[in-house]
Short mmCIF file of C-alpha atoms in Angstrom, two decimals:
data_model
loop_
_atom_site.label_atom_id
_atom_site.label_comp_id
_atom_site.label_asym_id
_atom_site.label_seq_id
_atom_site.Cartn_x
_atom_site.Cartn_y
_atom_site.Cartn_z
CA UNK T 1 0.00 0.00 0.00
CA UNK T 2 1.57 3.31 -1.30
CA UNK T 3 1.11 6.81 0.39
CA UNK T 4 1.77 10.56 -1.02
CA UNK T 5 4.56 12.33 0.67
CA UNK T 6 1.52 14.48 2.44
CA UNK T 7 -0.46 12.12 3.55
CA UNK T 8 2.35 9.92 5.26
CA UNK T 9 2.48 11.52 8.69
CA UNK T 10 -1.52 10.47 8.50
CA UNK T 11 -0.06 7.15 9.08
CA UNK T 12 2.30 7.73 11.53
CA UNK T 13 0.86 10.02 13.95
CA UNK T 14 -2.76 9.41 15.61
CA UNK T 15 -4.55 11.92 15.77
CA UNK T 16 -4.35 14.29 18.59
CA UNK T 17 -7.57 15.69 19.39
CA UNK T 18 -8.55 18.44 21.96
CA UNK T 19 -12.03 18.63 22.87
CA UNK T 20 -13.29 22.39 24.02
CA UNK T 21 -16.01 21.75 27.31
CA UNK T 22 -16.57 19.05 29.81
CA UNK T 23 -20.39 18.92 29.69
CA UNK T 24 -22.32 15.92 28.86
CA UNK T 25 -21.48 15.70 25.10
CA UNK T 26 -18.05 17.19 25.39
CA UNK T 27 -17.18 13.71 27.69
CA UNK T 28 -19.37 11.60 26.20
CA UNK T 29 -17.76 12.41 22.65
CA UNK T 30 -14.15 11.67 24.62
CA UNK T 31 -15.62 8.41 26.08
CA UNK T 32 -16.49 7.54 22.34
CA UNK T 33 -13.23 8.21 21.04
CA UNK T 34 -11.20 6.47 23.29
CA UNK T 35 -13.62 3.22 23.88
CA UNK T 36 -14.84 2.82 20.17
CA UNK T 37 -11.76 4.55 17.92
CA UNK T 38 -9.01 3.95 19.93
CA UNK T 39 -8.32 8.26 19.81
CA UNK T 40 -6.91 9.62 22.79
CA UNK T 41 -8.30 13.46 23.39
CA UNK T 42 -7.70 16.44 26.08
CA UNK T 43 -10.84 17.64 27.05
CA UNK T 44 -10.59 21.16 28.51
CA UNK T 45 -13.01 23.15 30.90
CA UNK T 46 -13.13 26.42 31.73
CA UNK T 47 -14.91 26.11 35.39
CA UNK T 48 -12.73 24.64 37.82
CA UNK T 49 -12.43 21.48 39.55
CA UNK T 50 -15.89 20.90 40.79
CA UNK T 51 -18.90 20.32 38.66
CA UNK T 52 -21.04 23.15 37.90
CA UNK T 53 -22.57 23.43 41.38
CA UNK T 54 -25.01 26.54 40.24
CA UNK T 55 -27.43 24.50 38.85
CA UNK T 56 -27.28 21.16 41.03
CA UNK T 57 -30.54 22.34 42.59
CA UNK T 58 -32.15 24.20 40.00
CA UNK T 59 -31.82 22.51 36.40
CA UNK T 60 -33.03 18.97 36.01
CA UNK T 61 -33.06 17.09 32.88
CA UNK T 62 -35.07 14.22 31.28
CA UNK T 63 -33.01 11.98 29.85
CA UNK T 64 -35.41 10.95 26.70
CA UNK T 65 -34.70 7.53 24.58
CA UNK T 66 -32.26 9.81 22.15
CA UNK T 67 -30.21 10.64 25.29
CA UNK T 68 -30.25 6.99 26.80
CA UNK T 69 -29.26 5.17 23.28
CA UNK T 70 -26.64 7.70 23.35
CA UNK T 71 -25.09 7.17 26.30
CA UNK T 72 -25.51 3.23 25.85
CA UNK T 73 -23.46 3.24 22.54
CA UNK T 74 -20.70 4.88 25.44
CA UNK T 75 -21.46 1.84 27.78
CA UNK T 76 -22.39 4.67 30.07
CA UNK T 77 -26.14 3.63 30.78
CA UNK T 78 -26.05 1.58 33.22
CA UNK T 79 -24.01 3.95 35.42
CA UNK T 80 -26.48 6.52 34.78
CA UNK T 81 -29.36 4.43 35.65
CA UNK T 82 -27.86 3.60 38.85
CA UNK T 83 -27.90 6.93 39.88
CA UNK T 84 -30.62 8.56 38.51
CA UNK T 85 -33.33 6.89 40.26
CA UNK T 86 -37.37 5.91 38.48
CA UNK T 87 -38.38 6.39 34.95
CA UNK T 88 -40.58 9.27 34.29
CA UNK T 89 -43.10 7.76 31.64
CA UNK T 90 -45.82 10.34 33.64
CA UNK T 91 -47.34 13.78 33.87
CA UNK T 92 -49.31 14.99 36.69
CA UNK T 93 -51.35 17.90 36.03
CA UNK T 94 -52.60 20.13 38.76
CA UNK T 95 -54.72 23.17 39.45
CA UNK T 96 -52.82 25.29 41.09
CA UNK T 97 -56.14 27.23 42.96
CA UNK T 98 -58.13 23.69 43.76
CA UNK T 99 -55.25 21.26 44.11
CA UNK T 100 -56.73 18.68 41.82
CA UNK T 101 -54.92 16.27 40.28
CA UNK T 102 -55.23 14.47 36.90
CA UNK T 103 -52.56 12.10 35.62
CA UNK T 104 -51.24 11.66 31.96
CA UNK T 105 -49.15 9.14 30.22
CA UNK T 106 -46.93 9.79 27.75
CA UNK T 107 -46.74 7.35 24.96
CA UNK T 108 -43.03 6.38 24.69
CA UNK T 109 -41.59 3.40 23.87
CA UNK T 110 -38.97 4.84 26.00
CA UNK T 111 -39.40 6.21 29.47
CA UNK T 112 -37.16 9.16 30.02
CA UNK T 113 -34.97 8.89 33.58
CA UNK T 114 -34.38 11.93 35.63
CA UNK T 115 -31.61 13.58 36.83
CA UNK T 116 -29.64 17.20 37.27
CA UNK T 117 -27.00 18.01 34.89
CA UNK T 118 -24.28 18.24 37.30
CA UNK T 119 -24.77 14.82 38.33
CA UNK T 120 -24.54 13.68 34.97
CA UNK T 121 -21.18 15.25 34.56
CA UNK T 122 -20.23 14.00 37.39
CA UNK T 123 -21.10 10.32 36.67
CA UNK T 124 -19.40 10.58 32.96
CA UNK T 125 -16.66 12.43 34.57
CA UNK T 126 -16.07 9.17 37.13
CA UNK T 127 -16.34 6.66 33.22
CA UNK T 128 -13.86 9.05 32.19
CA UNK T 129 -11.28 8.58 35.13
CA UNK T 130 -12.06 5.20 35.97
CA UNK T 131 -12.47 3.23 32.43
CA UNK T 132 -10.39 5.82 29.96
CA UNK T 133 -6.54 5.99 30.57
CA UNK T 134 -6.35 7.82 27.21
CA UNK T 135 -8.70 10.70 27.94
CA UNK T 136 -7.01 13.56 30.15
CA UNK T 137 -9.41 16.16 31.32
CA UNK T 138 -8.18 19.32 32.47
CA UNK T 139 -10.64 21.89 34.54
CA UNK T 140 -10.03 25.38 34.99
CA UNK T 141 -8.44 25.70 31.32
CA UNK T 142 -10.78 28.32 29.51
CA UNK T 143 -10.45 28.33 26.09
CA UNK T 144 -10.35 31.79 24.83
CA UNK T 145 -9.97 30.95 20.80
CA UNK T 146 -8.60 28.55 18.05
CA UNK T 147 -5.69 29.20 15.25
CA UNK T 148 -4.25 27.40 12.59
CA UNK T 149 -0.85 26.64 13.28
CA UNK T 150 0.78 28.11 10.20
CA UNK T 151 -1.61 31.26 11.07
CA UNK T 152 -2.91 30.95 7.10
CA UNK T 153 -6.59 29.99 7.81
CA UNK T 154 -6.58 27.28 5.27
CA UNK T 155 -4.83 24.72 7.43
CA UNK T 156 -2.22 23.62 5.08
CA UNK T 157 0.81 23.67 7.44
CA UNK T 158 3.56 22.22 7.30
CA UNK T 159 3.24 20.27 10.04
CA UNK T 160 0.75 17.94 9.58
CA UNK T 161 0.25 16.54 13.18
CA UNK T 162 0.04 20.12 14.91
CA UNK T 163 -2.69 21.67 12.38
CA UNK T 164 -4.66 23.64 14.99
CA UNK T 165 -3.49 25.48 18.28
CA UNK T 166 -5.88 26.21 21.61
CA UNK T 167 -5.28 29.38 22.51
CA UNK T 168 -6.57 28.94 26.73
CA UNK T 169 -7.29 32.26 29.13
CA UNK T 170 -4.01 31.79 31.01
CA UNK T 171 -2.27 32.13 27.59
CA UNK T 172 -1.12 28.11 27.56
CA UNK T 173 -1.47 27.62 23.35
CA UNK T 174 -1.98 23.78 22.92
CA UNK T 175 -1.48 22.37 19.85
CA UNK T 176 -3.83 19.47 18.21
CA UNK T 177 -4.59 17.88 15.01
CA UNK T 178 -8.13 18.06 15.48
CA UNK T 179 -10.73 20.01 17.65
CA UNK T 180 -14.15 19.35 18.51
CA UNK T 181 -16.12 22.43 20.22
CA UNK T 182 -18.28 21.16 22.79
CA UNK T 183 -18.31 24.43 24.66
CA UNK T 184 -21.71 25.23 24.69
CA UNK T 185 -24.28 28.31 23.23
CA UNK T 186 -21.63 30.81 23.51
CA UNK T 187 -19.16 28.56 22.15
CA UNK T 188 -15.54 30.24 21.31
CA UNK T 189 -14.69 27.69 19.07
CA UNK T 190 -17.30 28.68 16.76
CA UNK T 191 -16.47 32.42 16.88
CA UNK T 192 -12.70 31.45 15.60
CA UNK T 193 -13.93 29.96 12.42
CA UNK T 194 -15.57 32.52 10.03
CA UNK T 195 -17.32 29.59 8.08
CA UNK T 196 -18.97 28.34 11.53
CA UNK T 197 -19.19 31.71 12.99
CA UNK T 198 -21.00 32.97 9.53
CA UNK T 199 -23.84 30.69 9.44
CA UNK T 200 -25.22 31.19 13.35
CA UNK T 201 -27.20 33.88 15.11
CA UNK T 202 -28.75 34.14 17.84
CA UNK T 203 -32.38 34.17 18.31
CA UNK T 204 -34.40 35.63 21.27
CA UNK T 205 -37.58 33.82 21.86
CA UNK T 206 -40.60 36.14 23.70
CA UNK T 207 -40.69 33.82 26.56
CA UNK T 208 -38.44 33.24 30.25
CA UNK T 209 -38.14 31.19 33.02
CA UNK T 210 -38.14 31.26 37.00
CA UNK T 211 -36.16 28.46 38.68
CA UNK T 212 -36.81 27.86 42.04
CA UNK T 213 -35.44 24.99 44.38
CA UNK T 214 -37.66 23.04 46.69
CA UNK T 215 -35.76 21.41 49.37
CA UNK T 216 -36.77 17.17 50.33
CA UNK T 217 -38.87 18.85 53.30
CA UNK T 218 -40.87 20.75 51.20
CA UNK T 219 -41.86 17.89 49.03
CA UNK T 220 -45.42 16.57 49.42
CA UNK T 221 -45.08 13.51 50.69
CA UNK T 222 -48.01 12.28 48.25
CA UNK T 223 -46.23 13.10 45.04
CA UNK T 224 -44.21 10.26 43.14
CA UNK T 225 -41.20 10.58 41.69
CA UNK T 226 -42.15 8.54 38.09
CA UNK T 227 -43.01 11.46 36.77
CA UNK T 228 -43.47 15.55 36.13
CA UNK T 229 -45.75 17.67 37.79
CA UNK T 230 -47.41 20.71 35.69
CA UNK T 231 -49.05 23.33 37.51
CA UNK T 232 -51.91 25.15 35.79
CA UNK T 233 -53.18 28.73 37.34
CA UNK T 234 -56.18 30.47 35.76
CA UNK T 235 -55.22 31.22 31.95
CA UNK T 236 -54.91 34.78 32.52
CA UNK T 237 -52.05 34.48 34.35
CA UNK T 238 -49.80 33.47 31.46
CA UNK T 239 -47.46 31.03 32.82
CA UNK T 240 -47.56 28.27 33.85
CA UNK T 241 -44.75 25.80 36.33
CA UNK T 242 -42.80 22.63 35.63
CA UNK T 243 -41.62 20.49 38.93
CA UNK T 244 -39.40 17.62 38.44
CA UNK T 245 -38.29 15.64 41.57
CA UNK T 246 -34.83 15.60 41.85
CA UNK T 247 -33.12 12.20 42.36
CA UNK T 248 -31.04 11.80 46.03
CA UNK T 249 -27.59 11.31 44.67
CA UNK T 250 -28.46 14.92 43.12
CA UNK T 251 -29.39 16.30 47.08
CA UNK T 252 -32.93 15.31 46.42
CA UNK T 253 -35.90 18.10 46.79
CA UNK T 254 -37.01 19.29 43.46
CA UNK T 255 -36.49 21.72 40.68
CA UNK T 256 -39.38 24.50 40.22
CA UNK T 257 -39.69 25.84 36.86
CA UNK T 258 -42.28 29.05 35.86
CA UNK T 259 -42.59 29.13 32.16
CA UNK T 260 -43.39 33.05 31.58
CA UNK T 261 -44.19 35.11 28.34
CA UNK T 262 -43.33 38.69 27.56
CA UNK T 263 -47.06 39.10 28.25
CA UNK T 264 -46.44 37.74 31.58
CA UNK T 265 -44.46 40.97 32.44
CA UNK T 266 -47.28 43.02 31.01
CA UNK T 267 -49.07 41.63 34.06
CA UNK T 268 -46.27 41.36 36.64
CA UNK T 269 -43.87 43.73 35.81
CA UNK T 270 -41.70 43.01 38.55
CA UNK T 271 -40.41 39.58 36.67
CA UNK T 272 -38.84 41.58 33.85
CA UNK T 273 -36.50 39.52 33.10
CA UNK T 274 -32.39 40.61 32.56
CA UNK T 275 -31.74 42.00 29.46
CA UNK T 276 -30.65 40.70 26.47
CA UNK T 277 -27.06 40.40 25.87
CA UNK T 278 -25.57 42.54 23.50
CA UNK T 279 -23.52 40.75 20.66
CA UNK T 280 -20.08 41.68 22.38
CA UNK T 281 -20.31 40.40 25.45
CA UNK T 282 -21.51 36.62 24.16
CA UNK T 283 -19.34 34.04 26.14
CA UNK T 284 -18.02 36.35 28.58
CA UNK T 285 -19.71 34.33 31.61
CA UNK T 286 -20.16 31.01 29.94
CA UNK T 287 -23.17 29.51 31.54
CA UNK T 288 -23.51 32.60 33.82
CA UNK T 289 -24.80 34.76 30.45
CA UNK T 290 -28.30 32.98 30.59
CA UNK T 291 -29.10 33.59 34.13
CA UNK T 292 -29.37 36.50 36.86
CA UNK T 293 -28.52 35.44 40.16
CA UNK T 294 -31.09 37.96 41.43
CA UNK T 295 -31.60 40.96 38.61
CA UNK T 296 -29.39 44.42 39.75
CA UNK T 297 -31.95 46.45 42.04
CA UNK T 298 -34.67 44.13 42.82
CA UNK T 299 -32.68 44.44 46.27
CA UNK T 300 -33.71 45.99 48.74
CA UNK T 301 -31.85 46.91 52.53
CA UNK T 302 -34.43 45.20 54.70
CA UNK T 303 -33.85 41.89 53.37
CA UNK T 304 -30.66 41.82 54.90
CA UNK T 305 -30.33 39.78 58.63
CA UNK T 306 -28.17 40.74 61.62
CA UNK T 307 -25.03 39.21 59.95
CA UNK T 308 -25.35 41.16 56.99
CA UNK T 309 -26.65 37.87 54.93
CA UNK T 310 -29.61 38.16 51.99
CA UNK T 311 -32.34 36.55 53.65
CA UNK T 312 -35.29 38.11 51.95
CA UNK T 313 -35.83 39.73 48.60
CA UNK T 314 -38.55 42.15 46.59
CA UNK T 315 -38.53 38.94 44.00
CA UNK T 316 -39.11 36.64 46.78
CA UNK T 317 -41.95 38.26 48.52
CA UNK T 318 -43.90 39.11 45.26
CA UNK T 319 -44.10 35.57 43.96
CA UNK T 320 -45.07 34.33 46.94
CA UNK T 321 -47.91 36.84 47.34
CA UNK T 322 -49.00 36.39 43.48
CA UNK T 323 -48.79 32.05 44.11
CA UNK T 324 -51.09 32.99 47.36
CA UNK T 325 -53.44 34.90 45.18
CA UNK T 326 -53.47 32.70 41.96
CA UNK T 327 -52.09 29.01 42.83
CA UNK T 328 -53.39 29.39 46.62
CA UNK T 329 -53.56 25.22 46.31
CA UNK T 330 -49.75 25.11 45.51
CA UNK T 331 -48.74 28.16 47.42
CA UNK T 332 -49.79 26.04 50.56
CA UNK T 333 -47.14 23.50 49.93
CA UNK T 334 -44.27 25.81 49.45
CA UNK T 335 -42.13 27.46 52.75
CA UNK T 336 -40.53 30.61 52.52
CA UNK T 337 -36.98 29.14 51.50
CA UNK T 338 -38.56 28.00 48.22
CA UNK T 339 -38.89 31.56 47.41
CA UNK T 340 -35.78 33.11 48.76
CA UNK T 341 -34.13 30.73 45.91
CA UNK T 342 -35.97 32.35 42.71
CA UNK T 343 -33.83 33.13 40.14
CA UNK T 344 -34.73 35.19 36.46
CA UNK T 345 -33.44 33.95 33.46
CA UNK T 346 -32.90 35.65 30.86
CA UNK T 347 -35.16 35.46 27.35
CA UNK T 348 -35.03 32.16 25.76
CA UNK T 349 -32.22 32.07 22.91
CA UNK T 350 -31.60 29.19 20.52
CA UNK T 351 -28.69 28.87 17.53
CA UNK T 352 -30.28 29.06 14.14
CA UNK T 353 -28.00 28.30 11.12
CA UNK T 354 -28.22 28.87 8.02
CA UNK T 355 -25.90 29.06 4.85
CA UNK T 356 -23.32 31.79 4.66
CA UNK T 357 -23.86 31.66 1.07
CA UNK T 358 -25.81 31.24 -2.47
CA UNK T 359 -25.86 27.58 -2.84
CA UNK T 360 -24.15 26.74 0.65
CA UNK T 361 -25.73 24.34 3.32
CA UNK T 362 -25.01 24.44 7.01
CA UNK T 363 -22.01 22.51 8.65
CA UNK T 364 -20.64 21.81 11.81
CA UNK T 365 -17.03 21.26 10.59
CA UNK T 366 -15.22 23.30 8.99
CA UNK T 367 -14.31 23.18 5.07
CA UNK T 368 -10.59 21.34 6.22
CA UNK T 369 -12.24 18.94 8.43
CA UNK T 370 -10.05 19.97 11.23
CA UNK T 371 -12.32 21.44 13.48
CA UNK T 372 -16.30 20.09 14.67
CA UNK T 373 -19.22 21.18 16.82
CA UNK T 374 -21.28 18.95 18.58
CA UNK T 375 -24.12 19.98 21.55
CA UNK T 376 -25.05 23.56 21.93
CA UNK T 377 -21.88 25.05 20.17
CA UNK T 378 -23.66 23.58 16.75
CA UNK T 379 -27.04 23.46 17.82
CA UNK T 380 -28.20 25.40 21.09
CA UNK T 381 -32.18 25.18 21.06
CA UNK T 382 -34.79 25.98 23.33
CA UNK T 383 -35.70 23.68 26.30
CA UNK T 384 -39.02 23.67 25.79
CA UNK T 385 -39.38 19.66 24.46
CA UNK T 386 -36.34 18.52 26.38
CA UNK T 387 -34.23 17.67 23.84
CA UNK T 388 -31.24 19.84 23.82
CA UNK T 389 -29.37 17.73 25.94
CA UNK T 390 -30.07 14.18 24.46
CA UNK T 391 -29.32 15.96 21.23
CA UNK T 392 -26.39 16.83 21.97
CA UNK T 393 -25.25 13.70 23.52
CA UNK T 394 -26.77 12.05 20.15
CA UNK T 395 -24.53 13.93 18.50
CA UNK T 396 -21.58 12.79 20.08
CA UNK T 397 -22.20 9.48 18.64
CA UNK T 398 -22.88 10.55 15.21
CA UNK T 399 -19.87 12.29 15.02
CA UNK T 400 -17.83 9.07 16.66
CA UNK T 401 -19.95 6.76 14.51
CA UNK T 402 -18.58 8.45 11.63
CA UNK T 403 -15.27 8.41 11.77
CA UNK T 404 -15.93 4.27 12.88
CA UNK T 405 -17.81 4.11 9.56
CA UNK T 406 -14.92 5.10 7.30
CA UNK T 407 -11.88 3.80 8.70
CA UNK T 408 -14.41 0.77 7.87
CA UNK T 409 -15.07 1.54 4.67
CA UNK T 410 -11.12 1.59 4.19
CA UNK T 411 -10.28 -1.15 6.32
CA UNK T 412 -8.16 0.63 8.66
CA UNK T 413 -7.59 -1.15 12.15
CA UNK T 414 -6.18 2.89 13.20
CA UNK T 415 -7.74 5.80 12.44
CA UNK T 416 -5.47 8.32 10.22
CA UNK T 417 -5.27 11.98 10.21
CA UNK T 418 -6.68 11.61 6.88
CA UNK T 419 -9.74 9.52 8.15
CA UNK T 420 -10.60 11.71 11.21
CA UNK T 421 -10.65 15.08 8.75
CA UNK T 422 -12.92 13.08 6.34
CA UNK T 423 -15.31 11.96 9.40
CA UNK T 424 -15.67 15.54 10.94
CA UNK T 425 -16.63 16.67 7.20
CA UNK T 426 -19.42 14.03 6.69
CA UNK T 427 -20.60 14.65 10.17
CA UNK T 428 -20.90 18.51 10.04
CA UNK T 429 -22.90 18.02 6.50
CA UNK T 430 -25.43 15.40 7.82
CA UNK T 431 -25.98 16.13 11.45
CA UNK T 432 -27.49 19.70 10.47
CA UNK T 433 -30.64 17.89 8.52
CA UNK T 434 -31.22 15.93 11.81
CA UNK T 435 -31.14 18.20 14.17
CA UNK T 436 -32.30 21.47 12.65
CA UNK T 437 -35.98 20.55 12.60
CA UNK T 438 -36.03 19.68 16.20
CA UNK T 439 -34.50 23.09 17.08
CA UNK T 440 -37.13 24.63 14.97
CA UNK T 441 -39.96 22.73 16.66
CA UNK T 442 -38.81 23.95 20.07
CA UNK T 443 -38.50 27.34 19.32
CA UNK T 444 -41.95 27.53 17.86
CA UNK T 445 -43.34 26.06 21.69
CA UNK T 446 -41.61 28.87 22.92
CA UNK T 447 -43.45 31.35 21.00
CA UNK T 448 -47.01 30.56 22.76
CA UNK T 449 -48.57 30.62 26.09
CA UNK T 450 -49.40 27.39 28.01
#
């Protein structure tokens, strides 16, 4: 078998690949690499060494039978399951003023488990030191863009095994052969390429959300854990709340959702949400960009205690006056700590792509095949179905699956340089036609009321 003077080092060197974000696909896709490929990768993270605690209370997740095939084809499932606790194949809805209950089914062949996203990081994280020697992740190593090595922008270096260099906050540059942005909605990766950068923009959605935490106390004792609650006040409220009980290896208790509109704030003024970000500051706070930890002067002075500690807040007190006055059913089974917790998010956004071009289609890879997104930095969508999170771990595995396909299309027991470029290119061309519909779907929920 003969090989071109530029290709040779394709068959010499592995590939070295550096994966941008530690989240679910970001590990997932390293788990892949290393258990199906044989492809060692760095995976870097910008928060530090524990997992992202802000949202262990607040954010849980249904893992949906996209998310659980997905994390099967890893071998991961079964550590998942253990921790994650019953199937949710249910819906309980209630009236909020009456307290009545009605329960609903939802036809799946699939039941979708429940969990917090932290947790899941932190069980992939545990595959990931445990079961892959080849996978080093690194926390507290930001990414702040990516380069060609031979600074060109057409990736045609010279040296063919260190094509593309990390650029991290500290100013560490860490060279690679290939890079896959996992680095979420704000995703730097994405801004360094002007063909991936080109095709995205952000779009605001008319709608927000209030997450609350209710601690294990606060939960009725009554409600059952195979399912989500929705709570319905009168329609001219315009919201409506989403509680999902949290498993116990996540701390238990449960995360409170309030689904509100831009006509919601007509009504309640006081939940105006933060405001939007401005195109220039995208990515400066990673995951702290979507919410407000409590929105700049909805403080007041009383609602500090004698040690000087936020106890009480204007945001606090008005929800739980408008629950008493609108959900008085549900109100009754909330304590004052549930509301001290509230948090605003900002407006909904979700990634739309579209060609850069006359004639061009969307990719996740760039033209060279040196560079992929997977998750939120190629397809961020709204969380309105559920499915931006078993998307993106989906997409791990179609990115994985097809660089497995052709080095068995060409018989190769190691995958090349050569292969891995080809793999990212078919992947960034196909996933798009998967995926965009489903981000389109969500984004039109967000758009009404109920």
């Amino acid at each position: 078998m003969s090989a071109t003077t530029s290709n040779i080092a394709s068959y010499i060197n592995p590939p070295k690949v550096i994966i941008c974000g530690a989240g679910p696909a970001g590990l997932l896709t390293s788990i892949l690499l290393h258990s199906i490929i044989g492809v060692e990768s760095i995976v870097l993270e910008k928060a530090s060494a524990e997992p992202d605690k802000w949202s262990s209370k607040s954010y849980s997740i249904i893992c949906n039978e996209r998310g659980q095939s997905a994390l099967s084809r890893g071998n991961c499932l079964t550590s998942v399951m253990k921790i994650s606790g019953t199937k949710k194949p249910n819906v309980y809805l209630m009236d909020g003023a009456s307290g009545g209950m009605k329960t609903t089914t939802r036809q799946q062949s699939t039941p979708g488990i429940g969990l917090s996203r932290p947790l899941l990081v932190k069980c992939l994280e545990t595959i990931v030191s445990n079961s892959c020697p080849g996978v080093t992740l690194r926390r507290g190593a930001g990414v702040s863009n990516v380069t060609y090595n031979n600074g060109s922008g057409n990736g045609n270096g010279n040296d063919n095994s260190h094509l593309v260099q990390v650029h991290l906050d500290d100013g560490t540059v860490l060279s690679a052969t290939h890079v896959i942005g996992a680095d979420g909605k704000w995703s730097k990766v994405r801004e360094s390429f002007s063909s991936l950068k080109s095709q995205a923009t952000m779009v605001t959605c008319p709608s927000f959300g209030v997450s609350l935490y209710i601690p294990p106390s606060d939960v009725p004792p009554e409600w059952k854990d195979d399912g989500v609650y929705v709570v319905k006040p009168p329609e001219e409220c315009m919201f409506y709340i989403i509680v999902s009980l949290l498993p116990p290896a996540a701390g238990g208790g449960a995360s409170l959702s309030m689904v509100c509109y831009d006509q919601t704030v007509e009504k309640y003024p006081w939940l105006e949400p933060p405001a939007d970000l401005k195109s220039g500051e995208y990515g400066k706070g990673g995951w702290m960009d979507e919410t407000s930890a409590i929105p700049i002067g909805i403080l007041d002075s009383s609602s500090l205690n004698s040690k000087g500690e936020q106890s009480e807040n204007t945001l606090s007190r008005n929800l739980e006056e408008m629950f008493q006055e609108v959900i008085p059913a549900f109100h009754a089974l909330l304590s004052k700590e549930v509301y001290n917790s509230a948090r605003i998010n900002r407006r909904v956004t979700w990634l739309k792509t579209e060609g850069s071009g006359e004639g061009k289609e969307v990719s996740y890879s760039t033209e060279d095949g040196l560079v992929a997104l997977v998750g939120d930095a190629a397809h961020a969508m709204t969380a309105s179905m559920g499915e931006g999170g078993n998307c993106a771990m989906e997409s791990a595995v179609k990115l994985v699956d097809s660089v497995f396909s052709i080095m068995k299309m060409k018989g190769e027991s190691i995958c090349t340089l050569d292969t891995m470029s080809e793999a990212f290119i078919e992947y960034g061309s196909s996933r798009p036609k998967e995926v965009q519909p489903i981000q389109e779907m969500s984004a039109a929920r967000n758009m009404k009321r109920g």
